[in-house]
Amino acid sequence: MFAVAILALLVTVALALVRAALGPTVFDRLQAANSIGTCAMLLLALFGFLGGRPEFLDLALVYGLLNVIGIIAVLKFFRQGNLGDRGAPATASDRQG
């Protein structure tokens, strides 16, 4: 049963790699990268369960959080052109106050 789950996740990773390589838009590639990260997280949790190592679940959760934060940062960069407001020009109200 676990072999089927591992095989399904590996097939999903392979299909996501194809989508990341051939995706027509940047957002298709980002979604493929997110899918690969999610599958890696699930594989890590599954191997931890099979090996009797419950601390792998903690690592999988941290990896999932980093995956979400990374995708949000990349999307923010594509939307705004930068990741913060340090390089933003000052407005007239900022100069007066």
mmCIF file of N, CA and C in Angstrom, residues 2-69:
data_model
loop_
_atom_site.group_PDB
_atom_site.id
_atom_site.type_symbol
_atom_site.label_atom_id
_atom_site.label_comp_id
_atom_site.label_asym_id
_atom_site.label_seq_id
_atom_site.Cartn_x
_atom_site.Cartn_y
_atom_site.Cartn_z
ATOM 1 N N PHE A 2 1.930 1.246 0.807
ATOM 2 C CA PHE A 2 2.807 2.415 0.842
ATOM 3 C C PHE A 2 3.615 2.532 -0.442
ATOM 4 N N ALA A 3 3.897 1.397 -1.064
ATOM 5 C CA ALA A 3 4.622 1.433 -2.335
ATOM 6 C C ALA A 3 3.793 2.132 -3.408
ATOM 7 N N VAL A 4 2.491 1.933 -3.374
ATOM 8 C CA VAL A 4 1.606 2.597 -4.338
ATOM 9 C C VAL A 4 1.611 4.105 -4.093
ATOM 10 N N ALA A 5 1.589 4.507 -2.832
ATOM 11 C CA ALA A 5 1.611 5.937 -2.506
ATOM 12 C C ALA A 5 2.926 6.572 -2.942
ATOM 13 N N ILE A 6 4.035 5.878 -2.699
ATOM 14 C CA ILE A 6 5.337 6.402 -3.111
ATOM 15 C C ILE A 6 5.414 6.501 -4.629
ATOM 16 N N LEU A 7 4.936 5.477 -5.314
ATOM 17 C CA LEU A 7 4.949 5.488 -6.777
ATOM 18 C C LEU A 7 4.083 6.620 -7.332
ATOM 19 N N ALA A 8 2.911 6.825 -6.739
ATOM 20 C CA ALA A 8 2.026 7.903 -7.196
ATOM 21 C C ALA A 8 2.681 9.267 -6.989
ATOM 22 N N LEU A 9 3.351 9.456 -5.860
ATOM 23 C CA LEU A 9 4.024 10.732 -5.612
ATOM 24 C C LEU A 9 5.188 10.944 -6.574
ATOM 25 N N LEU A 10 5.924 9.886 -6.878
ATOM 26 C CA LEU A 10 7.039 10.016 -7.817
ATOM 27 C C LEU A 10 6.555 10.317 -9.234
ATOM 28 N N VAL A 11 5.430 9.715 -9.626
ATOM 29 C CA VAL A 11 4.847 10.027 -10.936
ATOM 30 C C VAL A 11 4.391 11.483 -10.968
ATOM 31 N N THR A 12 3.813 11.945 -9.872
ATOM 32 C CA THR A 12 3.376 13.340 -9.797
ATOM 33 C C THR A 12 4.562 14.296 -9.900
ATOM 34 N N VAL A 13 5.666 13.954 -9.243
ATOM 35 C CA VAL A 13 6.868 14.787 -9.338
ATOM 36 C C VAL A 13 7.392 14.809 -10.773
ATOM 37 N N ALA A 14 7.376 13.660 -11.436
ATOM 38 C CA ALA A 14 7.846 13.603 -12.823
ATOM 39 C C ALA A 14 6.974 14.468 -13.735
ATOM 40 N N LEU A 15 5.661 14.399 -13.553
ATOM 41 C CA LEU A 15 4.766 15.225 -14.367
ATOM 42 C C LEU A 15 4.952 16.713 -14.068
ATOM 43 N N ALA A 16 5.187 17.041 -12.802
ATOM 44 C CA ALA A 16 5.415 18.443 -12.445
ATOM 45 C C ALA A 16 6.740 18.946 -13.020
ATOM 46 N N LEU A 17 7.746 18.076 -13.084
ATOM 47 C CA LEU A 17 9.011 18.472 -13.708
ATOM 48 C C LEU A 17 8.826 18.774 -15.191
ATOM 49 N N VAL A 18 7.996 17.973 -15.848
ATOM 50 C CA VAL A 18 7.702 18.236 -17.260
ATOM 51 C C VAL A 18 6.983 19.573 -17.400
ATOM 52 N N ARG A 19 6.033 19.839 -16.513
ATOM 53 C CA ARG A 19 5.298 21.112 -16.559
ATOM 54 C C ARG A 19 6.230 22.286 -16.271
ATOM 55 N N ALA A 20 7.171 22.090 -15.346
ATOM 56 C CA ALA A 20 8.115 23.167 -15.037
ATOM 57 C C ALA A 20 9.036 23.448 -16.218
ATOM 58 N N ALA A 21 9.385 22.417 -16.971
ATOM 59 C CA ALA A 21 10.274 22.610 -18.116
ATOM 60 C C ALA A 21 9.538 23.173 -19.327
ATOM 61 N N LEU A 22 8.297 22.751 -19.536
ATOM 62 C CA LEU A 22 7.576 23.121 -20.749
ATOM 63 C C LEU A 22 6.473 24.147 -20.537
ATOM 64 N N GLY A 23 6.254 24.544 -19.287
ATOM 65 C CA GLY A 23 5.144 25.450 -18.998
ATOM 66 C C GLY A 23 5.188 26.701 -19.849
ATOM 67 N N PRO A 24 4.058 27.079 -20.429
ATOM 68 C CA PRO A 24 4.081 28.247 -21.316
ATOM 69 C C PRO A 24 4.267 29.569 -20.574
ATOM 70 N N THR A 25 3.859 29.640 -19.321
ATOM 71 C CA THR A 25 3.994 30.898 -18.581
ATOM 72 C C THR A 25 4.808 30.669 -17.315
ATOM 73 N N VAL A 26 5.234 31.773 -16.726
ATOM 74 C CA VAL A 26 5.988 31.710 -15.479
ATOM 75 C C VAL A 26 5.118 31.142 -14.362
ATOM 76 N N PHE A 27 3.839 31.450 -14.390
ATOM 77 C CA PHE A 27 2.957 30.992 -13.324
ATOM 78 C C PHE A 27 2.727 29.484 -13.390
ATOM 79 N N ASP A 28 2.747 28.909 -14.597
ATOM 80 C CA ASP A 28 2.693 27.452 -14.710
ATOM 81 C C ASP A 28 3.935 26.822 -14.092
ATOM 82 N N ARG A 29 5.069 27.442 -14.323
ATOM 83 C CA ARG A 29 6.316 26.928 -13.747
ATOM 84 C C ARG A 29 6.315 27.061 -12.224
ATOM 85 N N LEU A 30 5.771 28.164 -11.724
ATOM 86 C CA LEU A 30 5.683 28.338 -10.272
ATOM 87 C C LEU A 30 4.753 27.313 -9.637
ATOM 88 N N GLN A 31 3.646 27.050 -10.284
ATOM 89 C CA GLN A 31 2.726 26.053 -9.751
ATOM 90 C C GLN A 31 3.358 24.669 -9.784
ATOM 91 N N ALA A 32 4.128 24.378 -10.813
ATOM 92 C CA ALA A 32 4.829 23.099 -10.875
ATOM 93 C C ALA A 32 5.867 22.998 -9.760
ATOM 94 N N ALA A 33 6.587 24.091 -9.497
ATOM 95 C CA ALA A 33 7.561 24.085 -8.405
ATOM 96 C C ALA A 33 6.871 23.898 -7.063
ATOM 97 N N ASN A 34 5.718 24.513 -6.893
ATOM 98 C CA ASN A 34 4.957 24.339 -5.664
ATOM 99 C C ASN A 34 4.481 22.894 -5.520
ATOM 100 N N SER A 35 4.067 22.284 -6.613
ATOM 101 C CA SER A 35 3.636 20.884 -6.575
ATOM 102 C C SER A 35 4.795 19.960 -6.225
ATOM 103 N N ILE A 36 5.970 20.246 -6.766
ATOM 104 C CA ILE A 36 7.146 19.437 -6.442
ATOM 105 C C ILE A 36 7.481 19.569 -4.962
ATOM 106 N N GLY A 37 7.400 20.782 -4.432
ATOM 107 C CA GLY A 37 7.659 20.984 -3.007
ATOM 108 C C GLY A 37 6.657 20.262 -2.126
ATOM 109 N N THR A 38 5.399 20.270 -2.528
ATOM 110 C CA THR A 38 4.369 19.567 -1.767
ATOM 111 C C THR A 38 4.588 18.065 -1.813
ATOM 112 N N CYS A 39 4.944 17.548 -2.977
ATOM 113 C CA CYS A 39 5.213 16.106 -3.087
ATOM 114 C C CYS A 39 6.450 15.716 -2.282
ATOM 115 N N ALA A 40 7.461 16.570 -2.274
ATOM 116 C CA ALA A 40 8.648 16.291 -1.468
ATOM 117 C C ALA A 40 8.296 16.258 0.014
ATOM 118 N N MET A 41 7.425 17.163 0.429
ATOM 119 C CA MET A 41 6.980 17.181 1.817
ATOM 120 C C MET A 41 6.230 15.897 2.161
ATOM 121 N N LEU A 42 5.344 15.454 1.268
ATOM 122 C CA LEU A 42 4.598 14.225 1.508
ATOM 123 C C LEU A 42 5.504 13.006 1.506
ATOM 124 N N LEU A 43 6.485 12.974 0.606
ATOM 125 C CA LEU A 43 7.435 11.862 0.593
ATOM 126 C C LEU A 43 8.258 11.821 1.875
ATOM 127 N N LEU A 44 8.670 12.971 2.353
ATOM 128 C CA LEU A 44 9.432 13.031 3.598
ATOM 129 C C LEU A 44 8.604 12.520 4.769
ATOM 130 N N ALA A 45 7.350 12.922 4.838
ATOM 131 C CA ALA A 45 6.470 12.437 5.907
ATOM 132 C C ALA A 45 6.218 10.936 5.776
ATOM 133 N N LEU A 46 6.052 10.459 4.562
ATOM 134 C CA LEU A 46 5.804 9.035 4.340
ATOM 135 C C LEU A 46 7.021 8.197 4.698
ATOM 136 N N PHE A 47 8.205 8.635 4.305
ATOM 137 C CA PHE A 47 9.418 7.901 4.671
ATOM 138 C C PHE A 47 9.657 7.941 6.179
ATOM 139 N N GLY A 48 9.322 9.040 6.818
ATOM 140 C CA GLY A 48 9.430 9.103 8.271
ATOM 141 C C GLY A 48 8.487 8.137 8.950
ATOM 142 N N PHE A 49 7.280 8.012 8.416
ATOM 143 C CA PHE A 49 6.318 7.066 8.978
ATOM 144 C C PHE A 49 6.788 5.634 8.777
ATOM 145 N N LEU A 50 7.274 5.333 7.579
ATOM 146 C CA LEU A 50 7.732 3.973 7.293
ATOM 147 C C LEU A 50 8.973 3.605 8.094
ATOM 148 N N GLY A 51 9.850 4.559 8.327
ATOM 149 C CA GLY A 51 11.074 4.293 9.071
ATOM 150 C C GLY A 51 10.922 4.414 10.570
ATOM 151 N N GLY A 52 9.745 4.759 11.039
ATOM 152 C CA GLY A 52 9.541 4.918 12.476
ATOM 153 C C GLY A 52 10.253 6.129 13.044
ATOM 154 N N ARG A 53 10.382 7.171 12.249
ATOM 155 C CA ARG A 53 11.053 8.395 12.682
ATOM 156 C C ARG A 53 10.049 9.537 12.698
ATOM 157 N N PRO A 54 9.371 9.767 13.830
ATOM 158 C CA PRO A 54 8.332 10.804 13.871
ATOM 159 C C PRO A 54 8.877 12.221 13.702
ATOM 160 N N GLU A 55 10.169 12.416 13.916
ATOM 161 C CA GLU A 55 10.718 13.766 13.739
ATOM 162 C C GLU A 55 10.740 14.182 12.270
ATOM 163 N N PHE A 56 10.613 13.225 11.352
ATOM 164 C CA PHE A 56 10.527 13.574 9.937
ATOM 165 C C PHE A 56 9.247 14.356 9.642
ATOM 166 N N LEU A 57 8.214 14.130 10.418
ATOM 167 C CA LEU A 57 6.977 14.885 10.225
ATOM 168 C C LEU A 57 7.198 16.362 10.539
ATOM 169 N N ASP A 58 7.978 16.642 11.575
ATOM 170 C CA ASP A 58 8.312 18.034 11.884
ATOM 171 C C ASP A 58 9.102 18.672 10.747
ATOM 172 N N LEU A 59 10.052 17.922 10.205
ATOM 173 C CA LEU A 59 10.826 18.437 9.079
ATOM 174 C C LEU A 59 9.937 18.683 7.863
ATOM 175 N N ALA A 60 8.980 17.797 7.641
ATOM 176 C CA ALA A 60 8.066 17.965 6.512
ATOM 177 C C ALA A 60 7.208 19.214 6.691
ATOM 178 N N LEU A 61 6.760 19.469 7.913
ATOM 179 C CA LEU A 61 5.962 20.671 8.163
ATOM 180 C C LEU A 61 6.778 21.944 7.952
ATOM 181 N N VAL A 62 8.019 21.941 8.417
ATOM 182 C CA VAL A 62 8.884 23.104 8.211
ATOM 183 C C VAL A 62 9.147 23.306 6.721
ATOM 184 N N TYR A 63 9.371 22.214 6.002
ATOM 185 C CA TYR A 63 9.599 22.310 4.560
ATOM 186 C C TYR A 63 8.360 22.863 3.858
ATOM 187 N N GLY A 64 7.191 22.450 4.295
ATOM 188 C CA GLY A 64 5.956 22.971 3.712
ATOM 189 C C GLY A 64 5.784 24.457 3.965
ATOM 190 N N LEU A 65 6.106 24.906 5.173
ATOM 191 C CA LEU A 65 6.017 26.337 5.479
ATOM 192 C C LEU A 65 7.009 27.147 4.651
ATOM 193 N N LEU A 66 8.228 26.631 4.504
ATOM 194 C CA LEU A 66 9.214 27.322 3.675
ATOM 195 C C LEU A 66 8.783 27.362 2.214
ATOM 196 N N ASN A 67 8.128 26.315 1.768
ATOM 197 C CA ASN A 67 7.615 26.275 0.400
ATOM 198 C C ASN A 67 6.571 27.374 0.189
ATOM 199 N N VAL A 68 5.661 27.520 1.123
ATOM 200 C CA VAL A 68 4.619 28.547 1.017
ATOM 201 C C VAL A 68 5.230 29.948 1.061
ATOM 202 N N ILE A 69 6.149 30.173 1.979
ATOM 203 C CA ILE A 69 6.783 31.490 2.096
ATOM 204 C C ILE A 69 7.568 31.827 0.834
#
